[in-house]
């Protein structure tokens, strides 16, 4: 969809960005922060409690215990763990194919690096530059028994394929009735979210457009370990999956990831940190921002805050969120995409709609999210929820 | 720094390797070369004449015909089909024709919510389907009842779907004429136009890959049907291009019947129909007289052979016809075309009468055959319709199933919510037509 000029322009730009991440991980963040800042300081991915900094941390994950036969891990960034998930899925199952724009040489974000050499040009291939074709082709291949893993180069370019996703992939099983055919073998991967300078068409987070569509599973991982397990589940799922990869985390996040095959459950939220005064619900990149805001607020206000990662934003784990809010009585929803009709709207409505949880609410539910505007180049850091805005919401909700 | 640069270096080597493979003679232009070696058009000769290519300077792609409207075989190369096959095709075309008349009237009487006839296009459907293997996969648009009939769909199968009863495999979820069949390898029809075309390309790629993995599987193709209006959708472009670049074993069959609802082809395109586009995508292409069931059959038979060559090759068939019927029961086509034009087409030439003339000349069909067959078909159809109308509708809970492989807790809750509303207000809902639970 995007012009070739933009494409050739953006690839070196992202390479440059990867360069700076590799050498000075936080230089672009550092440029943004005020010298006096206490809250809006760059996220320190090397110490965040969200990532598994040691093999022991990774293996200690209770969801993995039954999945793993050995404790072998390897430090991977998000690109590498996605590559690992794709590679293991292809090794395990001959029917897995990988296709999209520019994926054969490794992909513009390097997520498919080395897979053509390992699995052959019949299973890993470039398509013409046409998103509706990519998704339509994937649906047909899935309907005839392949596990089709399609890549859309940026989530911002999924819209030409919207008809194929909404009217076809999502409804395939329903309309086929007792024949039982479906497009469940389809997984559509796409990089999403802000990256510092992606502006209007390299920053979008369109997840809520997909959560209005029964039949699709929408998954957004927060880390390399999570991405691998969730992607392996998405590929083997019998429902069509939208797998959104926060591109800001591709190289920023590094953690120990089990090297074996393992899966993490879809439509299951995860409580990352327990607390009793406030529940914060988020997913994807802002999980790190929430974690930083929580650390500051807990010290400043002497409270404890529960942090929940939804992971699958639809069909989502309502039970987990309701249980938490029943306990804390306060809830803040954080996401990068716009406030209007975002994931936060659905979660907030569901909380107040549940009669038991409604009675426990001690403050209005709050949303900290992107403003209802397009992502502007210069102003990205004022648009994406930052530590200060989340901290401020925490302050307001406890003082209500 | 090193860690970052390494993948790039690997990538550059790979890239130049691909280039060499594509254009083995040379990457750079040889001095004095007569033709271009730009990677985008490797065989283009240089010219000193500045001349635009004019569509009007190219003759229209010819239309292949084996049999004249009077039923006479005109292609000396054409091998006549065995009589029984010709008779079977005729009866299938007649069957669809009679079903169309009955169901059109049934819709007018309010016994069906919707219907679409295929008058004028029975030849394209029956002729092409008659040479497809049962294991071939079919994707259709909605005016392909003849393909379903030829592949073994029964009148009861049609009627159960049209009446949305509990025997409808689609569980009463879709509008009438959105047929599908797993056992006949026909994908369920969906209303959005052209969406099936790139899907068909993907399905064809799956067949190709399955055979590469296991050469003992018999070779199969995909046949994908669509109208000339649908060919204006982006999905048509997407599909032909990806089918060509991925060398998929697929036959694209375009029914060019002159109208997309009210839009005549002059407002649909200005090129030489749909066929001229196939060449642009690097796809073997042919145009055929869609009123000539033998021509369509022969063209499809050869297309199937081509589609299986070299591990897979797409083929485009543009079958010319005229939509005699209204677009659907929601359309009065005399609002945009003259009644006389339609009458003229009906009288002058149509696929059913053409094949009938052939069979009569052959001496295997008479007025008496015609009369008894029509009576028999009419009876079978009416009986299937009556039975389908009698059947109960599926249970209401069916509406909540098959969204995902397993029902989500959200959907379960909503199903119970609806159930309690139905129970609390029994006078407000008439549930007698539905099967309980």
Short mmCIF file of N, CA and C in Angstrom, two decimals, chain B residues 214-349:
data_model
loop_
_atom_site.label_atom_id
_atom_site.label_comp_id
_atom_site.label_asym_id
_atom_site.label_seq_id
_atom_site.Cartn_x
_atom_site.Cartn_y
_atom_site.Cartn_z
N UNK B 214 4.02 -34.81 -0.91
CA UNK B 214 3.62 -36.19 -1.08
C UNK B 214 3.18 -36.44 -2.53
N UNK B 215 4.15 -36.83 -3.41
CA UNK B 215 3.85 -36.97 -4.84
C UNK B 215 2.82 -38.07 -5.16
N UNK B 216 2.46 -38.89 -4.18
CA UNK B 216 1.47 -39.93 -4.47
C UNK B 216 0.04 -39.38 -4.49
N UNK B 217 -0.15 -38.15 -3.99
CA UNK B 217 -1.48 -37.52 -4.07
C UNK B 217 -1.76 -37.20 -5.55
N UNK B 218 -2.95 -37.54 -6.08
CA UNK B 218 -3.26 -37.18 -7.48
C UNK B 218 -3.21 -35.65 -7.65
N UNK B 219 -2.75 -35.20 -8.82
CA UNK B 219 -2.64 -33.75 -9.00
C UNK B 219 -4.04 -33.14 -9.12
N UNK B 220 -4.19 -32.00 -8.48
CA UNK B 220 -5.49 -31.33 -8.43
C UNK B 220 -5.33 -29.87 -8.80
N UNK B 221 -6.43 -29.27 -9.21
CA UNK B 221 -6.41 -27.83 -9.48
C UNK B 221 -7.54 -27.16 -8.71
N UNK B 222 -7.52 -25.84 -8.76
CA UNK B 222 -8.62 -25.05 -8.23
C UNK B 222 -9.30 -24.36 -9.42
N UNK B 223 -10.63 -24.37 -9.43
CA UNK B 223 -11.37 -23.58 -10.41
C UNK B 223 -12.08 -22.46 -9.66
N UNK B 224 -11.91 -21.23 -10.15
CA UNK B 224 -12.49 -20.09 -9.45
C UNK B 224 -13.37 -19.29 -10.40
N UNK B 225 -14.64 -19.15 -10.07
CA UNK B 225 -15.62 -18.46 -10.92
C UNK B 225 -15.92 -17.06 -10.39
N UNK B 226 -16.14 -16.13 -11.31
CA UNK B 226 -16.54 -14.76 -10.94
C UNK B 226 -17.10 -14.07 -12.18
N UNK B 227 -17.82 -12.97 -11.96
CA UNK B 227 -18.39 -12.21 -13.07
C UNK B 227 -17.45 -11.11 -13.53
N UNK B 228 -17.80 -10.45 -14.64
CA UNK B 228 -16.92 -9.40 -15.16
C UNK B 228 -16.96 -8.16 -14.27
N UNK B 229 -18.05 -7.97 -13.53
CA UNK B 229 -18.11 -6.85 -12.59
C UNK B 229 -17.14 -7.06 -11.44
N UNK B 230 -17.13 -8.27 -10.90
CA UNK B 230 -16.24 -8.61 -9.78
C UNK B 230 -14.78 -8.43 -10.18
N UNK B 231 -14.50 -8.59 -11.48
CA UNK B 231 -13.12 -8.47 -11.94
C UNK B 231 -12.59 -7.04 -11.81
N UNK B 232 -13.49 -6.08 -11.50
CA UNK B 232 -13.01 -4.71 -11.26
C UNK B 232 -12.51 -4.53 -9.83
N UNK B 233 -12.81 -5.48 -8.97
CA UNK B 233 -12.37 -5.38 -7.57
C UNK B 233 -10.85 -5.55 -7.47
N UNK B 234 -10.29 -4.94 -6.44
CA UNK B 234 -8.85 -5.08 -6.20
C UNK B 234 -8.44 -6.53 -6.00
N UNK B 235 -9.34 -7.33 -5.44
CA UNK B 235 -9.01 -8.74 -5.17
C UNK B 235 -8.73 -9.53 -6.45
N UNK B 236 -9.35 -9.12 -7.58
CA UNK B 236 -9.06 -9.79 -8.86
C UNK B 236 -7.60 -9.55 -9.23
N UNK B 237 -7.20 -8.31 -9.13
CA UNK B 237 -5.81 -7.94 -9.44
C UNK B 237 -4.85 -8.69 -8.50
N UNK B 238 -5.18 -8.65 -7.21
CA UNK B 238 -4.33 -9.32 -6.21
C UNK B 238 -4.15 -10.79 -6.57
N UNK B 239 -5.26 -11.42 -6.94
CA UNK B 239 -5.26 -12.87 -7.13
C UNK B 239 -4.48 -13.28 -8.37
N UNK B 240 -4.71 -12.59 -9.50
CA UNK B 240 -4.04 -13.02 -10.73
C UNK B 240 -2.53 -12.81 -10.61
N UNK B 241 -2.17 -11.70 -9.96
CA UNK B 241 -0.75 -11.42 -9.81
C UNK B 241 -0.06 -12.44 -8.91
N UNK B 242 -0.68 -12.76 -7.78
CA UNK B 242 -0.02 -13.69 -6.85
C UNK B 242 -0.07 -15.12 -7.42
N UNK B 243 -1.14 -15.47 -8.13
CA UNK B 243 -1.21 -16.80 -8.74
C UNK B 243 -0.10 -16.97 -9.78
N UNK B 244 0.20 -15.88 -10.50
CA UNK B 244 1.26 -15.94 -11.51
C UNK B 244 2.63 -16.02 -10.86
N UNK B 245 2.88 -15.16 -9.86
CA UNK B 245 4.23 -15.14 -9.26
C UNK B 245 4.49 -16.41 -8.46
N UNK B 246 3.45 -17.03 -7.91
CA UNK B 246 3.65 -18.26 -7.13
C UNK B 246 3.32 -19.52 -7.95
N UNK B 247 3.09 -19.36 -9.25
CA UNK B 247 2.85 -20.50 -10.15
C UNK B 247 1.83 -21.48 -9.59
N UNK B 248 0.61 -21.00 -9.41
CA UNK B 248 -0.43 -21.81 -8.78
C UNK B 248 -1.25 -22.57 -9.83
N UNK B 249 -1.58 -23.85 -9.57
CA UNK B 249 -2.43 -24.61 -10.48
C UNK B 249 -3.90 -24.21 -10.36
N UNK B 250 -4.29 -23.19 -11.11
CA UNK B 250 -5.64 -22.63 -10.93
C UNK B 250 -6.20 -22.18 -12.27
N UNK B 251 -7.51 -22.37 -12.45
CA UNK B 251 -8.20 -21.81 -13.62
C UNK B 251 -9.16 -20.73 -13.12
N UNK B 252 -8.95 -19.53 -13.59
CA UNK B 252 -9.88 -18.44 -13.30
C UNK B 252 -10.93 -18.44 -14.40
N UNK B 253 -12.19 -18.56 -14.04
CA UNK B 253 -13.25 -18.59 -15.05
C UNK B 253 -14.16 -17.38 -14.87
N UNK B 254 -14.03 -16.44 -15.79
CA UNK B 254 -14.83 -15.22 -15.71
C UNK B 254 -16.09 -15.39 -16.55
N UNK B 255 -17.25 -15.19 -15.91
CA UNK B 255 -18.51 -15.18 -16.65
C UNK B 255 -18.79 -13.74 -17.05
N UNK B 256 -18.52 -13.41 -18.30
CA UNK B 256 -18.79 -12.04 -18.76
C UNK B 256 -20.17 -12.03 -19.40
N UNK B 257 -21.16 -11.59 -18.60
CA UNK B 257 -22.55 -11.63 -19.09
C UNK B 257 -23.09 -10.26 -19.45
N UNK B 258 -22.20 -9.26 -19.54
CA UNK B 258 -22.61 -7.96 -20.05
C UNK B 258 -23.09 -6.96 -19.02
N UNK B 259 -23.49 -7.44 -17.85
CA UNK B 259 -24.03 -6.52 -16.84
C UNK B 259 -23.57 -6.90 -15.43
N UNK B 260 -23.26 -5.90 -14.62
CA UNK B 260 -23.11 -6.09 -13.18
C UNK B 260 -24.27 -5.31 -12.57
N UNK B 261 -25.31 -6.01 -12.13
CA UNK B 261 -26.61 -5.41 -11.79
C UNK B 261 -27.03 -4.52 -12.96
N UNK B 262 -26.97 -3.17 -12.78
CA UNK B 262 -27.44 -2.29 -13.86
C UNK B 262 -26.29 -1.77 -14.72
N UNK B 263 -25.06 -2.05 -14.31
CA UNK B 263 -23.91 -1.44 -14.98
C UNK B 263 -23.48 -2.24 -16.20
N UNK B 264 -23.61 -1.64 -17.40
CA UNK B 264 -23.15 -2.35 -18.59
C UNK B 264 -21.62 -2.34 -18.65
N UNK B 265 -21.04 -3.26 -19.43
CA UNK B 265 -19.58 -3.39 -19.44
C UNK B 265 -18.88 -2.10 -19.88
N UNK B 266 -19.55 -1.26 -20.67
CA UNK B 266 -18.92 0.01 -21.09
C UNK B 266 -18.57 0.89 -19.91
N UNK B 267 -19.33 0.72 -18.83
CA UNK B 267 -19.04 1.49 -17.62
C UNK B 267 -18.22 0.67 -16.63
N UNK B 268 -17.92 -0.58 -17.00
CA UNK B 268 -17.13 -1.46 -16.12
C UNK B 268 -15.66 -1.40 -16.50
N UNK B 269 -15.37 -1.33 -17.80
CA UNK B 269 -13.98 -1.30 -18.26
C UNK B 269 -13.92 -0.76 -19.67
N UNK B 270 -12.73 -0.35 -20.10
CA UNK B 270 -12.56 0.14 -21.47
C UNK B 270 -11.53 -0.70 -22.25
N UNK B 271 -10.95 -1.69 -21.61
CA UNK B 271 -10.02 -2.56 -22.32
C UNK B 271 -10.78 -3.62 -23.09
N UNK B 272 -10.03 -4.61 -23.62
CA UNK B 272 -10.67 -5.69 -24.35
C UNK B 272 -11.13 -6.75 -23.35
N UNK B 273 -12.23 -6.44 -22.70
CA UNK B 273 -12.82 -7.38 -21.75
C UNK B 273 -11.87 -7.74 -20.62
N UNK B 274 -12.06 -8.92 -20.07
CA UNK B 274 -11.24 -9.38 -18.96
C UNK B 274 -10.02 -10.13 -19.51
N UNK B 275 -10.22 -10.81 -20.64
CA UNK B 275 -9.16 -11.66 -21.20
C UNK B 275 -7.87 -10.88 -21.44
N UNK B 276 -8.00 -9.65 -21.95
CA UNK B 276 -6.79 -8.89 -22.29
C UNK B 276 -5.93 -8.65 -21.05
N UNK B 277 -6.54 -8.68 -19.89
CA UNK B 277 -5.76 -8.43 -18.66
C UNK B 277 -4.90 -9.62 -18.29
N UNK B 278 -5.38 -10.82 -18.59
CA UNK B 278 -4.64 -12.03 -18.22
C UNK B 278 -3.23 -11.98 -18.77
N UNK B 279 -3.12 -11.58 -20.04
CA UNK B 279 -1.82 -11.50 -20.70
C UNK B 279 -0.88 -10.57 -19.92
N UNK B 280 -1.43 -9.47 -19.44
CA UNK B 280 -0.64 -8.51 -18.68
C UNK B 280 -0.04 -9.09 -17.41
N UNK B 281 -0.72 -10.07 -16.84
CA UNK B 281 -0.21 -10.73 -15.63
C UNK B 281 0.69 -11.91 -15.96
N UNK B 282 0.90 -12.14 -17.27
CA UNK B 282 1.74 -13.28 -17.66
C UNK B 282 0.99 -14.59 -17.52
N UNK B 283 -0.34 -14.55 -17.74
CA UNK B 283 -1.17 -15.74 -17.56
C UNK B 283 -1.73 -16.20 -18.92
N UNK B 284 -1.63 -17.50 -19.20
CA UNK B 284 -2.22 -18.06 -20.42
C UNK B 284 -3.72 -17.79 -20.40
N UNK B 285 -4.23 -17.26 -21.48
CA UNK B 285 -5.60 -16.74 -21.48
C UNK B 285 -6.36 -17.16 -22.73
N UNK B 286 -7.65 -17.36 -22.58
CA UNK B 286 -8.50 -17.66 -23.74
C UNK B 286 -9.89 -17.06 -23.53
N UNK B 287 -10.52 -16.67 -24.65
CA UNK B 287 -11.91 -16.20 -24.60
C UNK B 287 -12.76 -17.24 -25.31
N UNK B 288 -13.92 -17.53 -24.75
CA UNK B 288 -14.74 -18.61 -25.29
C UNK B 288 -16.21 -18.17 -25.35
N UNK B 289 -16.93 -18.75 -26.29
CA UNK B 289 -18.37 -18.51 -26.41
C UNK B 289 -19.07 -19.28 -25.29
N UNK B 290 -19.58 -18.57 -24.32
CA UNK B 290 -20.19 -19.20 -23.15
C UNK B 290 -21.52 -19.85 -23.43
N UNK B 291 -22.10 -19.55 -24.60
CA UNK B 291 -23.37 -20.20 -24.96
C UNK B 291 -23.12 -21.55 -25.64
N UNK B 292 -21.84 -21.84 -25.84
CA UNK B 292 -21.45 -23.09 -26.50
C UNK B 292 -20.85 -24.01 -25.44
N UNK B 293 -21.66 -24.91 -24.95
CA UNK B 293 -21.23 -25.75 -23.82
C UNK B 293 -20.04 -26.62 -24.21
N UNK B 294 -19.96 -27.03 -25.49
CA UNK B 294 -18.83 -27.86 -25.93
C UNK B 294 -17.53 -27.05 -25.96
N UNK B 295 -17.62 -25.80 -26.42
CA UNK B 295 -16.43 -24.94 -26.45
C UNK B 295 -15.91 -24.72 -25.04
N UNK B 296 -16.85 -24.43 -24.11
CA UNK B 296 -16.45 -24.19 -22.72
C UNK B 296 -15.80 -25.44 -22.14
N UNK B 297 -16.42 -26.58 -22.44
CA UNK B 297 -15.90 -27.86 -21.92
C UNK B 297 -14.48 -28.11 -22.45
N UNK B 298 -14.29 -27.93 -23.74
CA UNK B 298 -13.00 -28.21 -24.36
C UNK B 298 -11.92 -27.25 -23.85
N UNK B 299 -12.28 -25.99 -23.75
CA UNK B 299 -11.34 -24.97 -23.28
C UNK B 299 -10.93 -25.27 -21.83
N UNK B 300 -11.90 -25.65 -21.01
CA UNK B 300 -11.60 -25.94 -19.60
C UNK B 300 -10.74 -27.20 -19.49
N UNK B 301 -11.04 -28.19 -20.33
CA UNK B 301 -10.25 -29.43 -20.29
C UNK B 301 -8.77 -29.12 -20.58
N UNK B 302 -8.54 -28.32 -21.62
CA UNK B 302 -7.14 -27.98 -21.96
C UNK B 302 -6.53 -27.07 -20.90
N UNK B 303 -7.34 -26.16 -20.37
CA UNK B 303 -6.83 -25.26 -19.32
C UNK B 303 -6.38 -26.06 -18.10
N UNK B 304 -7.12 -27.10 -17.81
CA UNK B 304 -6.77 -27.94 -16.65
C UNK B 304 -5.40 -28.59 -16.87
N UNK B 305 -5.16 -29.03 -18.11
CA UNK B 305 -3.85 -29.63 -18.43
C UNK B 305 -2.73 -28.60 -18.28
N UNK B 306 -2.98 -27.41 -18.79
CA UNK B 306 -1.96 -26.34 -18.68
C UNK B 306 -1.70 -26.01 -17.21
N UNK B 307 -2.79 -25.93 -16.45
CA UNK B 307 -2.67 -25.53 -15.04
C UNK B 307 -1.78 -26.50 -14.26
N UNK B 308 -1.69 -27.73 -14.72
CA UNK B 308 -0.89 -28.72 -14.00
C UNK B 308 0.54 -28.83 -14.54
N UNK B 309 0.81 -28.11 -15.65
CA UNK B 309 2.17 -28.18 -16.20
C UNK B 309 3.18 -27.48 -15.30
N UNK B 310 4.42 -27.93 -15.36
CA UNK B 310 5.54 -27.31 -14.63
C UNK B 310 5.23 -27.15 -13.13
N UNK B 311 4.46 -28.04 -12.58
CA UNK B 311 4.15 -27.96 -11.15
C UNK B 311 3.03 -26.99 -10.84
N UNK B 312 2.58 -26.21 -11.82
CA UNK B 312 1.47 -25.29 -11.57
C UNK B 312 1.57 -24.03 -12.40
N UNK B 313 0.47 -23.70 -13.08
CA UNK B 313 0.40 -22.46 -13.88
C UNK B 313 -1.03 -21.98 -13.90
N UNK B 314 -1.23 -20.69 -13.63
CA UNK B 314 -2.61 -20.19 -13.70
C UNK B 314 -3.08 -20.02 -15.16
N UNK B 315 -4.37 -20.16 -15.37
CA UNK B 315 -4.98 -19.95 -16.69
C UNK B 315 -6.22 -19.09 -16.49
N UNK B 316 -6.46 -18.18 -17.42
CA UNK B 316 -7.68 -17.36 -17.36
C UNK B 316 -8.58 -17.69 -18.54
N UNK B 317 -9.84 -17.98 -18.23
CA UNK B 317 -10.85 -18.21 -19.27
C UNK B 317 -11.90 -17.11 -19.13
N UNK B 318 -12.15 -16.37 -20.21
CA UNK B 318 -13.25 -15.41 -20.19
C UNK B 318 -14.37 -16.00 -21.05
N UNK B 319 -15.47 -16.34 -20.41
CA UNK B 319 -16.58 -16.97 -21.13
C UNK B 319 -17.66 -15.93 -21.36
N UNK B 320 -17.96 -15.65 -22.62
CA UNK B 320 -18.90 -14.59 -22.99
C UNK B 320 -20.33 -15.13 -23.00
N UNK B 321 -21.23 -14.35 -22.38
CA UNK B 321 -22.64 -14.76 -22.40
C UNK B 321 -23.50 -13.52 -22.22
N UNK B 322 -24.75 -13.74 -22.00
CA UNK B 322 -25.67 -12.63 -21.77
C UNK B 322 -26.57 -12.98 -20.59
N UNK B 323 -26.66 -12.04 -19.61
CA UNK B 323 -27.50 -12.32 -18.44
C UNK B 323 -28.96 -12.09 -18.82
N UNK B 324 -29.63 -13.18 -19.15
CA UNK B 324 -31.02 -13.08 -19.59
C UNK B 324 -31.93 -12.66 -18.44
N UNK B 325 -31.59 -13.15 -17.23
CA UNK B 325 -32.47 -12.91 -16.08
C UNK B 325 -32.21 -11.52 -15.49
N UNK B 326 -33.09 -11.14 -14.56
CA UNK B 326 -32.79 -10.00 -13.71
C UNK B 326 -31.59 -10.37 -12.86
N UNK B 327 -30.90 -9.35 -12.30
CA UNK B 327 -29.74 -9.64 -11.45
C UNK B 327 -30.14 -10.56 -10.30
N UNK B 328 -31.24 -10.22 -9.66
CA UNK B 328 -31.73 -11.04 -8.55
C UNK B 328 -33.21 -10.74 -8.39
N UNK B 329 -33.82 -11.36 -7.38
CA UNK B 329 -35.24 -11.07 -7.14
C UNK B 329 -35.45 -9.66 -6.59
N UNK B 330 -34.36 -8.99 -6.21
CA UNK B 330 -34.50 -7.61 -5.72
C UNK B 330 -34.25 -6.61 -6.84
N UNK B 331 -34.22 -7.08 -8.07
CA UNK B 331 -33.85 -6.22 -9.19
C UNK B 331 -34.87 -6.35 -10.32
N UNK B 332 -35.28 -5.20 -10.91
CA UNK B 332 -36.08 -5.23 -12.12
C UNK B 332 -35.21 -4.67 -13.23
N UNK B 333 -34.68 -5.57 -14.06
CA UNK B 333 -33.65 -5.13 -15.02
C UNK B 333 -34.22 -4.30 -16.16
N UNK B 334 -35.56 -4.28 -16.29
CA UNK B 334 -36.13 -3.45 -17.37
C UNK B 334 -36.05 -1.97 -17.02
N UNK B 335 -35.57 -1.67 -15.84
CA UNK B 335 -35.34 -0.27 -15.47
C UNK B 335 -34.08 0.26 -16.14
N UNK B 336 -33.21 -0.62 -16.64
CA UNK B 336 -31.97 -0.13 -17.25
C UNK B 336 -31.62 -0.81 -18.58
N UNK B 337 -32.47 -1.71 -19.05
CA UNK B 337 -32.22 -2.26 -20.38
C UNK B 337 -33.57 -2.61 -21.01
N UNK B 338 -33.59 -2.62 -22.35
CA UNK B 338 -34.86 -2.79 -23.05
C UNK B 338 -35.30 -4.24 -22.99
N UNK B 339 -36.60 -4.41 -22.77
CA UNK B 339 -37.19 -5.75 -22.75
C UNK B 339 -36.89 -6.47 -24.07
N UNK B 340 -36.89 -5.71 -25.15
CA UNK B 340 -36.71 -6.32 -26.47
C UNK B 340 -35.31 -6.92 -26.62
N UNK B 341 -34.32 -6.23 -26.00
CA UNK B 341 -32.94 -6.72 -26.05
C UNK B 341 -32.86 -8.10 -25.40
N UNK B 342 -33.51 -8.23 -24.26
CA UNK B 342 -33.49 -9.49 -23.52
C UNK B 342 -34.21 -10.58 -24.31
N UNK B 343 -35.39 -10.20 -24.82
CA UNK B 343 -36.18 -11.17 -25.59
C UNK B 343 -35.40 -11.67 -26.80
N UNK B 344 -34.69 -10.72 -27.40
CA UNK B 344 -33.89 -11.04 -28.57
C UNK B 344 -32.82 -12.09 -28.25
N UNK B 345 -32.12 -11.87 -27.14
CA UNK B 345 -31.08 -12.81 -26.72
C UNK B 345 -31.68 -14.19 -26.43
N UNK B 346 -32.81 -14.16 -25.77
CA UNK B 346 -33.47 -15.41 -25.39
C UNK B 346 -33.79 -16.22 -26.64
N UNK B 347 -34.34 -15.50 -27.66
CA UNK B 347 -34.81 -16.17 -28.85
C UNK B 347 -33.65 -16.60 -29.75
N UNK B 348 -32.71 -15.63 -29.93
CA UNK B 348 -31.64 -15.82 -30.89
C UNK B 348 -30.72 -16.97 -30.48
N UNK B 349 -30.27 -16.91 -29.24
CA UNK B 349 -29.25 -17.87 -28.86
C UNK B 349 -29.22 -18.01 -27.35
#
